[in-house]
Coordinates of C-alpha atoms and ligand atoms in Angstrom, one line a residue:
M1 CA 70.5 97.9 12.2
C2 CA 70.3 101.9 12.8
G3 CA 68.6 104.2 10.0
I4 CA 69.3 107.2 8.8
V5 CA 67.2 109.7 6.4
G6 CA 68.0 113.6 5.2
Y7 CA 65.8 115.7 2.7
I8 CA 66.1 119.5 1.9
G9 CA 64.3 120.6 -1.0
K10 CA 60.9 122.6 -1.5
Q11 CA 58.9 120.5 0.9
P12 CA 57.9 120.4 4.8
A13 CA 60.6 118.3 5.8
V14 CA 59.4 116.2 8.8
P15 CA 56.9 114.0 6.9
V16 CA 59.1 113.3 4.0
L17 CA 62.1 112.8 7.3
M18 CA 59.3 110.4 9.6
D19 CA 57.9 108.5 5.9
G20 CA 61.4 107.7 5.5
L21 CA 62.3 106.4 8.8
E22 CA 58.8 104.5 8.8
K23 CA 60.5 102.7 5.3
L24 CA 63.9 102.0 7.3
S25 CA 61.3 100.9 10.9
Y26 CA 62.1 97.2 9.4
R27 CA 65.8 97.3 10.5
G28 CA 65.0 96.8 13.6
Y29 CA 65.5 100.6 16.5
D30 CA 65.1 101.3 20.3
S31 CA 64.5 105.4 19.4
A32 CA 64.7 107.8 16.8
G33 CA 64.7 110.9 16.7
I34 CA 65.4 114.2 13.4
A35 CA 66.9 117.5 13.4
V36 CA 65.2 120.2 11.0
M37 CA 66.8 124.0 10.4
E38 CA 64.4 126.5 10.7
E39 CA 63.4 129.5 9.8
H40 CA 66.9 132.3 10.9
H41 CA 69.0 129.2 10.8
H42 CA 68.3 127.3 14.2
I43 CA 68.3 123.4 13.9
N44 CA 65.8 122.2 16.1
V45 CA 65.8 118.4 17.4
R46 CA 63.4 116.4 18.5
K47 CA 64.3 112.7 19.8
A48 CA 62.2 109.6 21.7
K49 CA 62.9 106.3 23.0
G50 CA 61.1 103.5 22.0
K51 CA 58.6 103.5 18.9
L52 CA 58.0 106.2 16.3
E53 CA 55.0 106.8 17.8
N54 CA 57.2 108.5 20.3
L55 CA 58.6 110.8 18.6
R56 CA 55.2 111.5 16.3
S57 CA 53.5 112.2 19.9
L58 CA 56.6 114.7 19.9
L59 CA 56.3 116.1 17.0
V60 CA 52.6 117.1 18.1
K61 CA 53.0 118.2 21.5
S62 CA 56.2 120.1 20.5
P63 CA 56.0 120.8 16.3
V64 CA 59.4 121.8 14.1
A65 CA 59.3 122.8 10.6
G66 CA 61.7 123.8 8.0
C67 CA 62.4 122.4 4.6
M68 CA 65.6 120.5 5.6
G69 CA 66.7 117.8 8.0
I70 CA 68.2 114.6 8.7
G71 CA 66.6 112.0 11.0
H72 CA 67.4 108.8 12.4
T73 CA 66.8 105.5 13.9
R74 CA 69.0 104.5 16.7
W75 CA 69.7 100.1 17.4
A76 CA 72.1 101.1 20.4
T77 CA 75.6 100.0 20.8
H78 CA 77.2 102.8 22.8
G79 CA 75.0 104.0 25.6
E80 CA 71.6 102.2 26.7
P81 CA 68.6 103.5 24.3
N82 CA 67.4 106.6 25.7
D83 CA 66.5 110.0 25.0
L84 CA 69.7 111.6 25.4
N85 CA 71.7 108.9 23.8
A86 CA 69.1 108.8 20.3
H87 CA 70.4 110.7 17.5
P88 CA 70.6 113.7 16.0
H89 CA 73.5 114.6 18.2
T90 CA 74.7 118.4 18.2
D91 CA 78.0 120.7 19.8
V92 CA 77.5 122.7 22.2
Q93 CA 75.5 125.3 20.6
G94 CA 73.7 123.1 19.0
G95 CA 74.6 124.8 15.3
I96 CA 76.1 121.8 13.6
A97 CA 73.6 118.8 13.8
V98 CA 74.8 115.1 13.1
V99 CA 73.1 111.5 12.7
H100 CA 75.3 108.5 12.6
N101 CA 75.4 104.7 11.2
G102 CA 78.5 102.6 12.4
I103 CA 81.0 102.7 15.2
I104 CA 83.9 105.3 15.7
E105 CA 86.2 102.8 17.5
N106 CA 88.4 105.7 18.8
H107 CA 85.5 107.6 19.9
E108 CA 87.4 107.9 23.7
A109 CA 90.6 109.7 22.6
L110 CA 88.6 112.2 20.4
R111 CA 85.5 112.8 23.6
R112 CA 89.1 113.5 25.8
Y113 CA 90.4 115.5 23.7
L114 CA 87.5 117.4 22.7
T115 CA 86.3 117.8 26.4
A116 CA 89.6 119.2 27.2
Q117 CA 89.5 122.2 24.4
G118 CA 86.0 122.7 25.8
A119 CA 83.7 120.6 24.8
V120 CA 80.3 119.3 26.9
F121 CA 79.3 115.5 26.0
V122 CA 76.0 114.9 27.0
S123 CA 75.2 111.3 25.9
Q124 CA 77.4 108.1 26.2
T125 CA 77.3 107.7 21.9
D126 CA 80.3 107.5 20.1
T127 CA 78.3 109.5 17.6
E128 CA 78.6 112.6 19.9
V129 CA 82.1 113.3 19.1
I130 CA 81.6 114.0 15.5
A131 CA 79.3 116.7 16.3
H132 CA 81.4 118.1 18.6
L133 CA 84.5 117.4 16.3
L134 CA 83.3 119.1 13.2
K135 CA 82.4 121.9 15.7
Y136 CA 85.8 122.2 16.5
L137 CA 87.2 122.4 13.1
Y138 CA 84.8 124.7 11.4
C139 CA 86.1 126.5 8.8
G140 CA 83.3 128.2 7.2
D141 CA 82.3 125.6 4.9
M142 CA 81.5 121.7 6.0
K143 CA 82.3 120.3 2.7
E144 CA 86.0 121.1 3.9
T145 CA 85.9 120.9 7.6
L146 CA 84.5 117.4 6.6
L147 CA 87.7 117.0 4.8
K148 CA 90.0 117.0 8.0
A149 CA 87.7 115.9 10.3
L150 CA 87.2 112.4 8.3
P151 CA 90.2 111.0 8.6
M152 CA 90.5 111.7 12.1
L153 CA 87.8 109.4 12.8
E154 CA 88.6 105.4 13.0
G155 CA 85.9 103.1 12.1
S156 CA 83.2 102.7 10.1
Y157 CA 80.0 105.4 9.5
A158 CA 77.7 106.7 7.2
L159 CA 76.7 110.5 7.9
G160 CA 74.1 113.2 8.0
V161 CA 75.2 116.3 8.7
I162 CA 73.5 119.6 9.3
C163 CA 75.3 123.0 9.9
D164 CA 73.4 126.6 11.2
A165 CA 76.2 128.4 8.7
E166 CA 75.0 126.7 5.6
S167 CA 71.0 126.8 6.2
D168 CA 70.9 125.7 2.3
A169 CA 73.0 122.9 2.2
L170 CA 72.6 119.1 3.5
Y171 CA 75.9 117.0 3.8
C172 CA 76.7 113.3 4.4
A173 CA 79.2 110.9 3.7
R174 CA 80.5 107.3 4.3
N175 CA 82.6 104.6 5.3
D176 CA 82.2 100.9 5.9
S177 CA 78.4 101.7 6.2
P178 CA 75.8 102.0 3.3
L179 CA 74.6 105.7 2.2
V180 CA 72.8 106.5 -1.1
V181 CA 71.7 110.2 -2.1
A182 CA 68.8 110.8 -4.6
W183 CA 67.7 114.1 -6.3
E184 CA 64.4 114.3 -7.9
D185 CA 62.4 118.2 -9.2
G186 CA 64.8 120.0 -6.7
N187 CA 64.1 117.8 -3.5
G188 CA 67.4 116.5 -2.5
Y189 CA 67.6 112.9 -0.5
L190 CA 69.9 110.3 1.3
A191 CA 69.5 107.1 3.4
S192 CA 71.2 104.5 4.4
D193 CA 68.5 101.6 2.3
I194 CA 67.0 102.3 -0.7
P195 CA 63.6 102.1 0.6
A196 CA 63.5 105.4 2.4
L197 CA 63.9 106.9 -1.2
L198 CA 61.4 104.9 -2.9
A199 CA 58.3 107.2 -2.9
H200 CA 60.4 110.1 -3.8
T201 CA 62.9 108.7 -6.6
R202 CA 63.9 105.0 -8.6
D203 CA 66.8 106.9 -9.7
V204 CA 69.5 106.9 -6.8
I205 CA 73.4 107.4 -6.5
F206 CA 75.1 104.7 -4.5
L207 CA 78.1 106.9 -1.9
E208 CA 81.4 104.8 -1.9
D209 CA 83.7 104.8 0.8
K210 CA 85.8 107.9 2.4
Q211 CA 83.0 109.9 -0.1
I212 CA 81.1 113.3 0.5
A213 CA 78.2 114.9 -1.5
R214 CA 76.7 118.1 -0.7
L215 CA 72.9 118.4 -1.6
D216 CA 71.6 121.3 -2.0
A217 CA 69.0 123.7 -5.0
N218 CA 71.6 122.7 -7.6
G219 CA 71.7 118.4 -7.4
I220 CA 74.4 116.7 -5.7
A221 CA 78.1 117.2 -5.9
V222 CA 79.8 114.2 -4.6
C223 CA 83.9 114.0 -4.1
D224 CA 86.6 111.9 -2.3
A225 CA 88.7 111.9 0.2
Y226 CA 90.4 114.9 -1.1
G227 CA 88.0 116.9 -2.7
N228 CA 88.6 116.0 -6.1
P229 CA 85.2 115.8 -8.1
C230 CA 83.5 112.5 -8.5
Y231 CA 80.7 111.7 -11.1
H232 CA 78.6 108.6 -10.6
E233 CA 75.5 107.9 -12.6
P234 CA 72.7 107.1 -11.0
F235 CA 70.9 103.5 -10.4
H236 CA 67.6 102.8 -11.6
V237 CA 66.0 101.0 -8.5
E238 CA 63.6 98.1 -11.1
W239 CA 61.3 97.0 -8.0
D240 CA 59.2 99.9 -6.3
L241 CA 57.0 99.9 -2.6
D242 CA 54.7 97.9 -3.5
C243 CA 57.0 94.6 -3.2
A244 CA 58.5 96.2 0.0
E245 CA 54.7 96.6 1.2
K246 CA 52.4 94.3 3.5
G247 CA 49.9 93.6 0.6
G248 CA 47.4 92.2 2.1
Y249 CA 49.6 89.7 4.8
A250 CA 49.1 90.3 8.8
H251 CA 53.0 90.7 8.4
Y252 CA 56.1 91.0 6.5
M253 CA 57.1 87.6 7.3
L254 CA 54.5 85.6 6.2
K255 CA 53.9 87.8 3.3
E256 CA 57.8 86.6 2.2
I257 CA 57.6 83.1 3.2
H258 CA 54.3 82.8 0.4
E259 CA 56.7 84.8 -2.2
Q260 CA 59.0 81.7 -2.4
P261 CA 57.3 80.1 -5.2
E262 CA 57.6 83.7 -7.1
A263 CA 61.5 83.8 -5.6
L264 CA 62.7 80.4 -6.4
Q265 CA 61.5 80.8 -9.8
K266 CA 63.0 84.5 -10.5
T267 CA 66.7 83.2 -9.3
Y268 CA 66.6 80.1 -11.4
A269 CA 64.9 80.8 -14.6
P270 CA 67.3 83.1 -15.7
R271 CA 70.3 80.4 -15.6
R272 CA 68.3 78.4 -16.6
P273 CA 71.1 76.0 -19.3
H274 CA 69.5 76.5 -22.9
L275 CA 72.6 74.1 -24.1
P276 CA 73.7 70.9 -21.8
G277 CA 77.0 72.1 -19.9
E278 CA 76.5 75.7 -20.7
Y279 CA 76.3 78.3 -17.1
R280 CA 77.0 81.8 -18.4
W281 CA 76.2 82.8 -15.5
L282 CA 79.2 80.8 -13.6
P283 CA 81.7 83.5 -13.2
V284 CA 84.5 80.4 -12.9
S285 CA 85.5 78.7 -16.4
L286 CA 85.4 75.4 -17.4
S287 CA 89.1 75.2 -17.1
E288 CA 89.0 76.9 -13.6
A289 CA 86.0 75.0 -12.2
Q290 CA 88.3 71.5 -13.3
S291 CA 91.4 72.7 -11.5
L292 CA 89.5 73.9 -8.3
R293 CA 91.0 72.2 -5.0
K294 CA 89.1 73.8 -2.2
I295 CA 85.8 75.9 -1.5
S296 CA 86.0 78.0 1.3
I297 CA 81.7 79.6 2.4
V298 CA 81.8 82.5 4.6
A299 CA 77.7 83.9 6.0
C300 CA 76.1 85.0 9.0
G301 CA 73.1 83.4 10.2
S302 CA 70.5 82.5 7.5
A303 CA 73.2 82.6 5.0
Y304 CA 75.7 81.0 6.9
H305 CA 73.4 78.1 6.9
A306 CA 72.6 78.1 3.2
G307 CA 76.6 77.8 3.4
V308 CA 76.1 74.4 5.5
V309 CA 73.9 73.2 2.6
G310 CA 76.1 74.0 0.2
K311 CA 78.9 72.4 2.0
Y312 CA 76.7 68.9 1.8
A313 CA 75.7 69.4 -2.1
I314 CA 79.3 70.6 -3.4
E315 CA 81.3 68.2 -1.8
R316 CA 79.0 65.0 -3.3
L317 CA 77.7 66.2 -6.5
A318 CA 81.3 68.4 -7.4
R319 CA 83.6 66.3 -5.2
L320 CA 85.1 69.1 -3.9
P321 CA 86.7 69.9 -0.5
V322 CA 84.5 72.2 1.2
E323 CA 84.5 74.8 4.3
V324 CA 82.2 76.9 5.6
D325 CA 83.0 79.7 8.1
I326 CA 81.0 81.9 10.1
A327 CA 82.3 85.2 8.9
S328 CA 83.0 86.3 12.4
E329 CA 85.6 83.8 13.0
Y330 CA 87.2 83.3 9.8
R331 CA 88.5 86.9 9.6
Y332 CA 90.5 86.1 13.3
R333 CA 91.5 82.5 12.4
D334 CA 94.7 83.4 10.0
P335 CA 92.7 80.9 7.1
V336 CA 94.5 79.3 4.7
I337 CA 93.6 80.4 1.2
G338 CA 96.0 78.6 -1.6
P339 CA 95.6 79.0 -5.5
Q340 CA 92.9 77.7 -7.3
E341 CA 90.7 78.1 -4.3
L342 CA 87.4 79.9 -4.3
F343 CA 86.2 82.2 -1.8
V344 CA 82.4 82.4 -1.8
A345 CA 80.9 85.4 0.7
I346 CA 76.8 84.8 1.1
S347 CA 74.5 88.2 2.0
Q348 CA 71.0 89.3 1.7
S349 CA 72.1 92.6 2.2
G350 CA 75.3 92.5 1.1
E351 CA 76.4 95.3 4.1
T352 CA 77.4 92.4 6.9
A353 CA 80.0 93.9 8.4
D354 CA 81.8 90.2 9.5
T355 CA 80.9 89.1 5.9
L356 CA 82.2 92.3 4.4
A357 CA 85.7 92.1 6.5
A358 CA 85.6 88.4 5.9
L359 CA 85.3 89.4 2.1
R360 CA 88.1 91.9 2.7
E361 CA 90.4 89.9 3.8
A362 CA 90.2 87.2 1.7
K363 CA 91.1 89.2 -1.5
R364 CA 93.6 91.0 0.5
R365 CA 95.1 87.7 0.6
G366 CA 94.8 86.9 -3.1
A367 CA 91.7 84.7 -3.1
R368 CA 89.6 84.5 -6.2
V369 CA 86.3 85.8 -4.9
L370 CA 82.4 84.9 -5.3
V371 CA 79.1 87.0 -3.6
I372 CA 76.1 85.6 -3.6
C373 CA 73.8 88.5 -2.7
N374 CA 70.2 89.4 -2.6
V375 CA 70.9 93.8 -3.1
V376 CA 71.8 95.0 -6.4
G377 CA 74.2 97.5 -6.1
S378 CA 75.7 96.7 -2.5
T379 CA 79.0 97.4 -1.0
M380 CA 79.8 93.1 -1.2
T381 CA 78.9 93.4 -5.1
R382 CA 80.8 96.9 -5.5
E383 CA 83.8 95.3 -3.8
A384 CA 83.7 91.9 -5.6
G385 CA 83.0 93.7 -8.8
E386 CA 79.9 92.7 -10.2
S387 CA 81.1 89.8 -12.4
N388 CA 82.3 87.8 -9.8
T389 CA 78.7 89.1 -8.2
L390 CA 75.9 86.4 -8.3
Y391 CA 72.3 87.6 -7.1
T392 CA 69.9 86.2 -5.8
Y393 CA 66.6 87.9 -6.9
A394 CA 64.1 87.0 -4.0
G395 CA 63.0 90.9 -4.1
P396 CA 63.4 93.4 -0.8
E397 CA 63.4 91.2 2.6
I398 CA 61.4 93.9 4.9
A399 CA 61.5 91.0 7.8
V400 CA 64.2 90.6 10.0
A401 CA 64.1 87.0 9.8
S402 CA 65.1 85.7 6.6
T403 CA 63.1 83.4 5.1
K404 CA 63.0 84.1 0.9
A405 CA 66.5 85.3 1.0
Y406 CA 67.4 82.2 2.4
M407 CA 65.4 80.1 0.2
T408 CA 67.4 82.2 -2.9
Q409 CA 70.5 81.5 -1.4
T410 CA 69.9 77.7 -0.7
E411 CA 68.7 77.6 -4.2
M412 CA 71.9 79.2 -5.1
M413 CA 73.8 76.4 -2.9
L414 CA 72.5 74.0 -4.8
M415 CA 72.7 75.5 -8.9
L416 CA 76.7 75.9 -8.2
A417 CA 77.0 72.9 -7.2
I418 CA 75.0 70.9 -10.1
A419 CA 76.7 73.6 -12.5
L420 CA 80.6 72.4 -10.6
G421 CA 79.6 68.7 -11.0
D422 CA 78.8 68.9 -14.6
L423 CA 81.7 71.0 -15.4
R424 CA 83.5 69.1 -13.6
G425 CA 82.0 65.7 -14.9
T426 CA 81.6 64.1 -11.3
L427 CA 77.8 63.5 -12.7
S428 CA 76.1 62.3 -15.8
R429 CA 74.4 64.2 -18.2
S430 CA 71.3 62.4 -17.2
R431 CA 71.6 63.5 -13.4
V432 CA 71.9 66.6 -14.5
E433 CA 69.3 66.5 -16.4
E434 CA 67.1 65.2 -13.2
L435 CA 68.6 67.6 -11.0
L436 CA 67.9 71.0 -13.2
K437 CA 64.2 69.6 -14.0
G438 CA 64.0 69.5 -10.6
L439 CA 65.3 73.1 -10.3
E440 CA 62.8 73.9 -13.1
Q441 CA 59.5 72.4 -10.8
L442 CA 60.4 73.8 -7.5
P443 CA 57.9 76.9 -7.5
V444 CA 55.1 74.5 -7.4
L445 CA 55.7 72.5 -5.2
A446 CA 56.8 75.0 -3.3
E447 CA 52.6 76.6 -4.0
K448 CA 52.0 73.5 -2.6
T449 CA 53.7 73.2 0.3
L450 CA 52.6 76.3 1.6
Q451 CA 49.3 74.6 2.5
A452 CA 50.6 73.2 5.4
E453 CA 49.6 76.0 6.5
E454 CA 46.8 76.0 8.7
M455 CA 48.0 72.6 10.2
L456 CA 50.8 74.1 11.4
Q457 CA 48.9 77.3 13.2
R458 CA 46.7 74.5 15.1
F459 CA 49.6 72.7 15.7
A460 CA 51.3 75.6 17.0
S461 CA 48.6 76.6 19.1
L462 CA 48.9 73.4 21.2
A463 CA 52.7 74.1 21.4
S464 CA 52.9 77.9 22.2
Q465 CA 53.4 77.0 25.6
K466 CA 56.5 74.9 25.1
K467 CA 59.8 76.5 26.7
H468 CA 62.6 74.3 24.7
V469 CA 62.0 73.0 20.9
F470 CA 64.9 70.6 19.9
F471 CA 65.1 70.4 15.9
V472 CA 67.9 67.4 15.0
G473 CA 68.0 65.6 10.8
R474 CA 70.9 64.3 9.3
G475 CA 72.8 65.4 6.1
M476 CA 71.4 67.8 4.4
D477 CA 68.0 67.7 6.8
Y478 CA 70.5 69.0 9.9
A479 CA 71.3 72.2 8.4
L480 CA 68.1 72.8 7.8
S481 CA 67.6 71.9 11.6
M482 CA 70.3 75.0 12.1
E483 CA 68.0 77.3 10.1
A484 CA 65.1 76.6 11.4
A485 CA 66.0 76.3 15.5
L486 CA 67.2 80.3 14.4
K487 CA 64.0 80.9 12.7
L488 CA 61.9 80.1 16.3
K489 CA 64.4 81.2 18.7
E490 CA 64.5 84.8 17.2
V491 CA 61.0 85.5 16.1
S492 CA 58.7 83.7 19.3
Y493 CA 61.8 83.6 21.9
I494 CA 61.2 80.2 22.2
F495 CA 65.0 78.5 23.4
S496 CA 65.7 75.9 20.7
E497 CA 68.6 74.6 19.4
A498 CA 69.6 72.2 16.2
Y499 CA 71.6 68.6 16.4
A500 CA 72.6 66.4 15.0
A501 CA 69.9 63.3 15.3
G502 CA 72.7 60.9 15.0
E503 CA 74.2 63.2 18.0
L504 CA 71.2 63.4 20.6
K505 CA 72.8 60.2 22.5
H506 CA 76.2 61.1 23.2
G507 CA 74.5 64.1 25.6
P508 CA 71.4 65.9 24.7
I509 CA 69.4 63.4 25.2
A510 CA 69.3 63.9 29.1
L511 CA 67.6 66.4 28.1
L512 CA 64.4 65.1 27.1
K513 CA 61.3 64.7 29.1
P514 CA 57.5 64.4 28.5
G515 CA 56.7 67.5 27.6
R516 CA 59.5 68.4 25.4
L517 CA 59.2 69.0 21.5
V518 CA 61.2 67.6 19.1
V519 CA 60.8 68.7 15.3
A520 CA 62.6 66.2 13.1
T521 CA 63.3 66.9 9.5
I522 CA 63.3 63.8 7.3
T523 CA 64.3 64.3 3.7
Q524 CA 67.0 61.8 2.7
S525 CA 65.3 58.8 1.6
G526 CA 69.0 57.5 2.0
L527 CA 69.1 58.3 5.8
L528 CA 65.8 57.6 6.7
E529 CA 66.0 54.3 8.9
K530 CA 69.2 56.1 10.9
T531 CA 66.7 59.2 11.3
L532 CA 63.7 56.8 12.3
S533 CA 65.9 55.1 15.1
N534 CA 66.9 58.2 17.0
L535 CA 63.2 59.5 16.6
R536 CA 62.2 55.7 18.7
E537 CA 65.1 57.0 21.3
V538 CA 63.3 60.8 21.6
T539 CA 59.4 59.0 22.1
A540 CA 60.9 56.4 24.4
R541 CA 62.1 59.3 27.1
G542 CA 58.0 60.2 26.9
A543 CA 59.1 63.8 24.0
S544 CA 56.9 64.4 21.4
V545 CA 57.8 64.8 17.7
L546 CA 56.7 66.8 15.0
A547 CA 57.9 65.2 11.7
I548 CA 58.8 67.3 8.4
C549 CA 59.3 64.3 6.0
R550 CA 58.1 64.1 1.9
E551 CA 54.6 62.6 1.4
S552 CA 56.6 59.0 -0.1
L553 CA 58.0 58.7 3.8
A554 CA 55.3 59.6 5.6
Q555 CA 53.7 56.7 6.4
K556 CA 57.4 55.3 8.8
L557 CA 56.5 58.3 10.3
E558 CA 53.2 56.6 12.1
G559 CA 52.9 56.0 15.4
I560 CA 56.4 58.1 15.8
A561 CA 55.4 61.6 15.3
Q562 CA 51.9 63.4 16.9
Q563 CA 51.8 65.8 14.9
I564 CA 53.6 64.5 10.3
I565 CA 53.5 67.3 7.7
A566 CA 54.1 66.1 4.3
I567 CA 55.7 67.6 1.9
P568 CA 55.3 66.8 -1.8
D569 CA 58.2 64.2 -3.1
T570 CA 61.4 65.4 -5.2
D571 CA 64.7 64.3 -5.6
D572 CA 66.6 64.4 -2.2
W573 CA 69.0 66.9 -2.9
L574 CA 65.9 69.5 -3.8
A575 CA 63.4 68.2 -0.7
P576 CA 65.2 71.0 1.8
L577 CA 63.9 73.8 0.2
L578 CA 60.7 72.7 0.7
A579 CA 60.8 71.6 3.9
V580 CA 62.2 74.8 4.8
I581 CA 58.8 76.2 3.8
P582 CA 56.6 74.5 7.1
L583 CA 59.6 75.1 9.0
Q584 CA 59.2 78.7 8.8
L585 CA 55.5 78.8 8.9
F586 CA 55.8 77.1 12.4
A587 CA 58.0 79.7 13.5
Y588 CA 55.9 82.4 12.4
S589 CA 53.0 80.8 13.6
M590 CA 54.1 80.3 17.4
A591 CA 55.6 84.3 17.2
V592 CA 52.0 84.8 16.6
V593 CA 50.3 82.6 19.4
R594 CA 52.6 84.1 21.8
G595 CA 51.4 87.5 20.9
C596 CA 55.9 88.3 19.5
D597 CA 56.5 91.3 17.4
V598 CA 57.2 89.0 14.1
D599 CA 59.3 91.3 11.5
K600 CA 60.9 92.6 14.2
P601 CA 62.1 90.4 16.9
R602 CA 63.3 92.6 20.5
N603 CA 67.3 93.2 19.9
L604 CA 67.3 92.5 16.0
A605 CA 68.5 94.0 13.3
K606 CA 68.2 93.4 9.7
S607 CA 71.6 94.4 8.7
V608 CA 74.1 94.0 10.9
T609 CA 76.7 96.8 9.8
V610 CA 79.0 95.9 13.7
E611 CA 81.1 94.2 14.7
Ligands
LIG1 C1 68.3 85.4 10.6 C2 68.4 86.0 9.6 C3 69.8 86.9 10.1 C4 71.1 87.0 8.7 C5 72.5 87.6 9.2 C6 73.1 87.2 8.1 O1 67.3 85.5 10.2 O2 68.2 86.7 9.1 O3 71.2 85.6 10.8 O4 70.8 85.9 8.0 O5 72.2 88.5 9.4 O6 72.6 89.1 6.8 P1 72.9 88.9 5.5 O7 72.4 87.6 4.3 O8 72.3 90.3 5.2 O9 74.0 89.0 5.7

């Protein structure tokens, strides 16, 4: 999704802006641009469709210089990706330049109004109205102008603004779209995401909704929607740039797959109970846990699939009904939320617009909320409050396709199921101990599971021309199959679909014929025989099977599967956390063999901040 950077200070702005945009490029974009305040208070804009390389070449041919500017990577929403629609946008005279993330919902009405006042629009974007509106309302002070203009904007925005009449200040504002600012050694920075700032500082300020910030040589001044000054304690970012670099791996996705043993350990270790029944990390008291009647889990994409694993685990281990909803459906389906219910939002970024809206909807209806999130200080964590947030400590996830974040979300789901099962007395003490021991051993087993990489590379080179792939499983393996199908389709562009293995014969089996590939996950020992029967139905139609199964079950697959990938034996409930690794490696290897842009798949964005 779009990325914003801004700089004011003592250094040439262009390298700072370009470096920041590069750091944000993992979010996905289709054009980019910068606006720089040159000498004599003149704003120069350069923008180019496509990769940042195109903008770089343009800047070589047609350089700009100055010590203040704003930059943007655009992921098209209103208007096709082209040079005209790329940001920054300016007013007619080019005296005000704006970069924007989000969507201005009333842009058509504003466009009509401003056109009647003489504005001439050159792009199809919603953003351009902001530049013309600021010009129309400009009163000699951009902060005052923003205070008047922002209430007229409906929708979401993170804005960076420069203005030729105030060449000593950089402005920004946010509503429902993340924005961080920082000031270090006389240099001011703004960005939509922390990685863009880490080369310069680790101390950042998260702006709140409806706040405006002015950055100049004296520092940062933040005010609320009424102009009242606000103070923010800077947040110290613990991780550094190395965590967000490729570290010798061919792609971020592969690096992040390999980081999963460590991520599993980091997420579990701080929550390991020191005394039986002690779950200090869980923001649910013993009496609350015992009186809970229902849990609603809401998320999007991979995070939703982690929620589906959570449903299986919580229902079985804690004997609590669980509903799992796709966030964009939840918020519009008039959900029933009652007392003694817990609403759980899962999100890597903590910024996903649909999940955030669902969280707000649940809060509005008085629900008790819990957020499971990877990004410290993100909007969801702030809205739920730190005491209602459980962080997955996966570290920065740069590849668009989620791997280690999904892994730790799923681990969090299992930890929640075990803790609730213990507190509600639906699990015996010895069973709890067994499961906790299993969690403890997972990182080592995950490391061992990664050894399947070469075998999957070889298999992928044989299977790379497949046009359709089916993923099947039962129980938690079905939840896992959904995630595996999503991973394959998003990075390799192969059409893939997940089915509950028992559902194949109710329709999808009509698609099976020689040449088709079915990837089966078999980790649930109690469901083995049933799944084997389903796989025999598959091979009887001439389709081939890639089986991901536990070591102890591998023998049973011989003669059925063309290729068997065995994962180390562990508890049934924890096995999906290992089985997902070969499925991720399979998707990754298929994408590499097919020459796809693994880390930045087409049309996708890392953090989806629009509905
Ligand atoms: C898939 C993927 C997406 C995200 C989804 C939710 O690999 O990454 O499906 O899982 O967009 O994002 P978050 O977790 O940031 O809310």
